[in-house]
């Protein structure tokens, strides 16, 4: 299964923090976020099948600035998936508000100022005994996504399942779903386990691409429909009005 899924991807990395010149509306921007050490860079490396994102095993964030990596999937050949690797939340070198600013500045620099992130992949280390405060990142996520239905554009995924006894991980998973992440799940966020495979990583991002493709198709249909509908000229309107008056 993983091999079949892997064959659907081609990948590349753009240099520095600015995308190459051919950025456009077909790009699907996905921010990979989470606390320091939750596996963001490893997740990206698994998708790209290359060690392009630096993995750091210390207590401070290994990513000090925003980086981006791009993918293409054969099911959506016109779409480019842009993964945004971000500094870890709750780290000692940069606070969460500064991370938000870094991401928004990167998007404005690489795209139009009005461009928003399309989706957020929030990774949580299941070995971590500390649980996130309910609603901790709601405001940040809403600012990044810029829509009222922002919760539908967030996937909450647990990582590091191979480093914790299954029964312990399942108890923590239930705590996350029933308490800490309950508000976001209620309003449409997805929940998933990331098992470290490329197939599992693809399962996290492809629903976003499908959603972007579906919304774009709907917008195009509405645009064509509005063009097809034309109002009659004023002379015809007057003639119709006069005929209606004559009936009374």
Tab-separated table of C-alpha atoms in Angstrom:
chain	number	residue	atom	x	y	z
A	1	UNK	CA	0.000	0.000	0.000
A	2	UNK	CA	2.773	2.383	0.884
A	3	UNK	CA	4.594	1.671	-2.356
A	4	UNK	CA	1.471	2.423	-4.421
A	5	UNK	CA	0.941	5.661	-2.580
A	6	UNK	CA	4.575	6.704	-2.902
A	7	UNK	CA	4.462	6.330	-6.675
A	8	UNK	CA	1.901	9.129	-6.863
A	9	UNK	CA	4.359	11.772	-5.638
A	10	UNK	CA	7.113	13.766	-7.225
A	11	UNK	CA	8.875	16.296	-5.037
A	12	UNK	CA	11.284	19.178	-4.952
A	13	UNK	CA	12.639	21.824	-2.613
A	14	UNK	CA	12.683	25.517	-3.401
A	15	UNK	CA	15.661	27.486	-2.140
A	16	UNK	CA	15.617	29.736	0.920
A	17	UNK	CA	12.220	31.006	2.088
A	18	UNK	CA	10.815	32.310	-1.203
A	19	UNK	CA	9.204	30.135	-3.846
A	20	UNK	CA	10.311	30.183	-7.445
A	21	UNK	CA	8.630	32.655	-9.781
A	22	UNK	CA	5.870	30.337	-11.017
A	23	UNK	CA	3.774	30.539	-7.863
A	24	UNK	CA	0.085	30.725	-8.592
A	25	UNK	CA	-3.493	29.921	-7.637
A	26	UNK	CA	-2.956	26.203	-8.254
A	27	UNK	CA	-0.661	25.962	-5.215
A	28	UNK	CA	-2.113	24.366	-2.073
A	29	UNK	CA	-0.297	25.840	0.936
A	30	UNK	CA	-0.162	23.541	3.969
A	31	UNK	CA	1.551	24.579	7.208
A	32	UNK	CA	3.103	21.765	9.252
A	33	UNK	CA	2.992	22.880	12.896
A	34	UNK	CA	3.403	21.446	16.364
A	35	UNK	CA	5.552	21.537	19.466
A	36	UNK	CA	9.319	21.153	19.275
A	37	UNK	CA	10.280	17.522	18.717
A	38	UNK	CA	6.882	16.287	17.512
A	39	UNK	CA	8.314	15.147	14.161
A	40	UNK	CA	7.457	17.926	11.688
A	41	UNK	CA	10.715	17.749	9.737
A	42	UNK	CA	10.697	13.941	9.807
A	43	UNK	CA	7.147	13.987	8.423
A	44	UNK	CA	8.256	16.212	5.526
A	45	UNK	CA	11.336	14.087	4.840
A	46	UNK	CA	9.152	10.979	4.725
A	47	UNK	CA	6.869	12.570	2.135
A	48	UNK	CA	9.750	13.766	-0.025
A	49	UNK	CA	11.820	10.597	0.506
A	50	UNK	CA	14.888	12.775	1.013
A	51	UNK	CA	16.445	14.298	4.170
A	52	UNK	CA	15.709	17.843	3.011
A	53	UNK	CA	14.313	19.193	6.278
A	54	UNK	CA	16.832	19.256	9.122
A	55	UNK	CA	15.913	16.953	12.016
A	56	UNK	CA	17.164	18.055	15.432
A	57	UNK	CA	17.020	15.921	18.560
A	58	UNK	CA	17.772	18.586	21.176
A	59	UNK	CA	15.392	20.451	23.459
A	60	UNK	CA	15.254	23.607	21.352
A	61	UNK	CA	13.622	23.944	17.957
A	62	UNK	CA	15.651	22.592	15.049
A	63	UNK	CA	13.851	24.908	12.615
A	64	UNK	CA	14.569	28.566	13.343
A	65	UNK	CA	12.835	29.966	10.279
A	66	UNK	CA	10.146	29.077	7.765
A	67	UNK	CA	11.133	26.666	5.009
A	68	UNK	CA	9.028	25.327	2.157
A	69	UNK	CA	9.044	22.136	0.119
A	70	UNK	CA	6.857	21.269	-2.857
A	71	UNK	CA	5.179	18.074	-4.035
A	72	UNK	CA	3.030	16.942	-6.938
A	73	UNK	CA	0.526	14.108	-6.771
A	74	UNK	CA	-0.525	12.186	-9.881
A	75	UNK	CA	-4.203	12.269	-8.851
A	76	UNK	CA	-4.118	16.082	-8.972
A	77	UNK	CA	-1.525	16.870	-11.659
A	78	UNK	CA	-2.438	20.561	-11.938
A	79	UNK	CA	-1.893	21.160	-8.233
A	80	UNK	CA	1.373	21.860	-6.466
A	81	UNK	CA	1.382	20.975	-2.774
A	82	UNK	CA	3.540	23.401	-0.796
A	83	UNK	CA	4.535	22.197	2.672
A	84	UNK	CA	5.618	24.952	5.063
A	85	UNK	CA	7.988	23.758	7.786
A	86	UNK	CA	7.752	25.981	10.857
A	87	UNK	CA	9.611	26.450	14.160
A	88	UNK	CA	8.202	24.358	16.988
A	89	UNK	CA	5.650	25.779	19.394
A	90	UNK	CA	6.623	26.141	23.054
A	91	UNK	CA	10.339	26.292	22.290
A	92	UNK	CA	12.909	28.358	24.130
A	93	UNK	CA	14.163	30.531	21.282
A	94	UNK	CA	10.962	31.963	19.751
A	95	UNK	CA	7.425	32.432	21.064
A	96	UNK	CA	4.230	31.349	19.324
A	97	UNK	CA	3.235	34.884	18.282
A	98	UNK	CA	6.593	35.315	16.547
A	99	UNK	CA	6.042	32.019	14.723
A	100	UNK	CA	2.665	33.265	13.490
A	101	UNK	CA	4.329	36.437	12.236
A	102	UNK	CA	7.066	34.445	10.476
A	103	UNK	CA	4.508	32.330	8.620
A	104	UNK	CA	2.316	35.251	7.544
A	105	UNK	CA	5.353	37.228	6.401
A	106	UNK	CA	6.585	34.290	4.371
A	107	UNK	CA	3.206	33.873	2.653
A	108	UNK	CA	2.949	37.602	1.874
A	109	UNK	CA	6.524	37.609	0.552
A	110	UNK	CA	6.044	34.576	-1.670
A	111	UNK	CA	2.449	35.217	-2.797
A	112	UNK	CA	-0.054	38.060	-2.790
A	113	UNK	CA	-0.507	39.823	0.577
A	114	UNK	CA	-4.100	38.577	0.744
A	115	UNK	CA	-3.104	34.914	0.303
A	116	UNK	CA	-3.908	32.584	3.196
A	117	UNK	CA	-2.700	29.147	4.207
A	118	UNK	CA	-5.149	26.565	2.837
A	119	UNK	CA	-4.679	23.932	5.532
A	120	UNK	CA	-2.835	23.140	8.753
A	121	UNK	CA	-1.298	19.809	9.745
A	122	UNK	CA	-0.913	19.899	13.528
A	123	UNK	CA	1.362	17.127	14.817
A	124	UNK	CA	1.306	16.026	18.459
A	125	UNK	CA	3.883	13.680	20.002
A	126	UNK	CA	1.853	10.922	21.673
A	127	UNK	CA	4.762	10.218	24.058
A	128	UNK	CA	4.369	13.710	25.513
A	129	UNK	CA	2.643	13.566	28.903
A	130	UNK	CA	1.816	17.266	28.720
A	131	UNK	CA	-1.465	17.905	26.968
A	132	UNK	CA	-2.207	21.093	25.005
A	133	UNK	CA	-4.635	23.490	26.665
A	134	UNK	CA	-8.073	23.346	24.976
A	135	UNK	CA	-8.359	26.150	22.445
A	136	UNK	CA	-4.661	27.051	22.820
A	137	UNK	CA	-4.032	27.551	19.112
A	138	UNK	CA	-7.556	28.308	17.876
A	139	UNK	CA	-6.908	32.034	17.391
A	140	UNK	CA	-3.593	31.408	15.642
A	141	UNK	CA	-5.094	28.834	13.285
A	142	UNK	CA	-8.021	31.118	12.450
A	143	UNK	CA	-5.611	33.957	11.633
A	144	UNK	CA	-3.520	31.739	9.372
A	145	UNK	CA	-6.486	30.257	7.516
A	146	UNK	CA	-8.575	33.434	7.419
A	147	UNK	CA	-11.981	31.760	7.055
A	148	UNK	CA	-14.977	31.175	9.298
A	149	UNK	CA	-14.822	27.440	8.563
A	150	UNK	CA	-11.145	27.298	9.571
A	151	UNK	CA	-11.586	24.213	11.758
A	152	UNK	CA	-12.456	22.141	8.680
A	153	UNK	CA	-9.012	22.966	7.321
A	154	UNK	CA	-7.088	21.512	10.259
A	155	UNK	CA	-5.955	17.916	10.704
A	156	UNK	CA	-4.848	16.880	14.194
A	157	UNK	CA	-2.400	13.996	13.978
A	158	UNK	CA	-0.550	12.071	16.656
A	159	UNK	CA	3.031	10.924	16.060
A	160	UNK	CA	5.725	8.709	17.643
A	161	UNK	CA	3.461	5.694	18.122
A	162	UNK	CA	6.441	3.359	17.880
A	163	UNK	CA	7.921	4.925	21.037
A	164	UNK	CA	5.041	4.361	23.456
A	165	UNK	CA	3.159	1.243	24.648
A	166	UNK	CA	-0.030	0.940	22.631
A	167	UNK	CA	-2.368	1.042	25.652
A	168	UNK	CA	-0.688	4.211	26.980
A	169	UNK	CA	-0.939	5.909	23.587
A	170	UNK	CA	-4.599	4.954	23.263
A	171	UNK	CA	-5.449	6.458	26.673
A	172	UNK	CA	-3.739	9.732	25.718
A	173	UNK	CA	-5.439	9.652	22.326
A	174	UNK	CA	-8.836	9.401	24.007
A	175	UNK	CA	-7.956	12.306	26.306
A	176	UNK	CA	-7.058	14.409	23.274
A	177	UNK	CA	-10.248	13.576	21.412
A	178	UNK	CA	-12.674	13.869	24.326
A	179	UNK	CA	-11.234	16.931	26.026
A	180	UNK	CA	-8.312	18.879	24.578
A	181	UNK	CA	-9.233	18.698	20.886
A	182	UNK	CA	-12.974	18.280	21.327
A	183	UNK	CA	-13.889	21.876	20.291
A	184	UNK	CA	-11.981	21.685	17.001
A	185	UNK	CA	-13.263	18.186	16.215
A	186	UNK	CA	-16.796	19.400	16.895
A	187	UNK	CA	-16.415	22.089	14.245
A	188	UNK	CA	-14.961	19.836	11.584
A	189	UNK	CA	-11.253	19.244	12.190
A	190	UNK	CA	-9.974	15.805	11.216
A	191	UNK	CA	-8.198	13.441	13.594
A	192	UNK	CA	-5.614	10.896	12.494
A	193	UNK	CA	-2.666	8.810	13.570
A	194	UNK	CA	0.567	9.250	11.659
A	195	UNK	CA	2.450	5.945	11.764
A	196	UNK	CA	5.678	7.149	10.156
A	197	UNK	CA	5.041	5.732	6.673
A	198	UNK	CA	4.751	7.697	3.461
A	199	UNK	CA	1.274	6.289	2.821
A	200	UNK	CA	0.125	7.574	6.209
A	201	UNK	CA	1.693	10.989	5.530
A	202	UNK	CA	-0.082	11.178	2.165
A	203	UNK	CA	-3.392	10.374	3.847
A	204	UNK	CA	-2.974	13.537	5.917
A	205	UNK	CA	-2.428	15.930	3.028
A	206	UNK	CA	-4.487	14.601	0.112
A	207	UNK	CA	-7.911	15.544	1.592
A	208	UNK	CA	-6.728	19.171	1.573
A	209	UNK	CA	-5.790	18.923	-2.108
A	210	UNK	CA	-9.135	17.322	-2.921
A	211	UNK	CA	-10.937	20.097	-1.034
A	212	UNK	CA	-8.999	22.809	-2.883
A	213	UNK	CA	-9.701	21.150	-6.223
A	214	UNK	CA	-13.409	20.770	-5.455
A	215	UNK	CA	-13.785	24.412	-4.371
A	216	UNK	CA	-11.951	25.653	-7.450
A	217	UNK	CA	-14.185	23.555	-9.732
A	218	UNK	CA	-17.310	24.919	-8.024
A	219	UNK	CA	-16.064	28.513	-8.362
A	220	UNK	CA	-15.353	27.988	-12.065
A	221	UNK	CA	-18.851	26.581	-12.646
A	222	UNK	CA	-20.436	29.580	-10.911
A	223	UNK	CA	-18.320	31.944	-12.975
A	224	UNK	CA	-19.358	30.251	-16.232
A	225	UNK	CA	-23.002	30.281	-15.152
A	226	UNK	CA	-22.891	34.007	-14.363
A	227	UNK	CA	-21.375	34.703	-17.769
A	228	UNK	CA	-24.030	32.612	-19.514
A	229	UNK	CA	-26.842	34.585	-17.868
A	230	UNK	CA	-27.427	37.976	-19.541
A	231	UNK	CA	-30.129	40.520	-18.868
A	232	UNK	CA	-32.309	41.571	-21.828
A	233	UNK	CA	-31.675	45.033	-23.265
A	234	UNK	CA	-33.669	47.967	-21.909
A	235	UNK	CA	-35.932	48.177	-25.005
A	236	UNK	CA	-37.077	44.603	-24.451
A	237	UNK	CA	-37.741	45.308	-20.775
A	238	UNK	CA	-39.911	48.334	-21.684
A	239	UNK	CA	-41.820	46.339	-24.300
A	240	UNK	CA	-42.473	43.529	-21.828
A	241	UNK	CA	-43.672	46.014	-19.218
A	242	UNK	CA	-46.047	47.656	-21.719
A	243	UNK	CA	-47.532	44.297	-22.685
A	244	UNK	CA	-48.092	43.426	-19.056
A	245	UNK	CA	-49.885	46.774	-18.507
A	246	UNK	CA	-52.127	46.118	-21.524
A	247	UNK	CA	-53.363	42.910	-19.918
A	248	UNK	CA	-55.071	44.881	-17.084
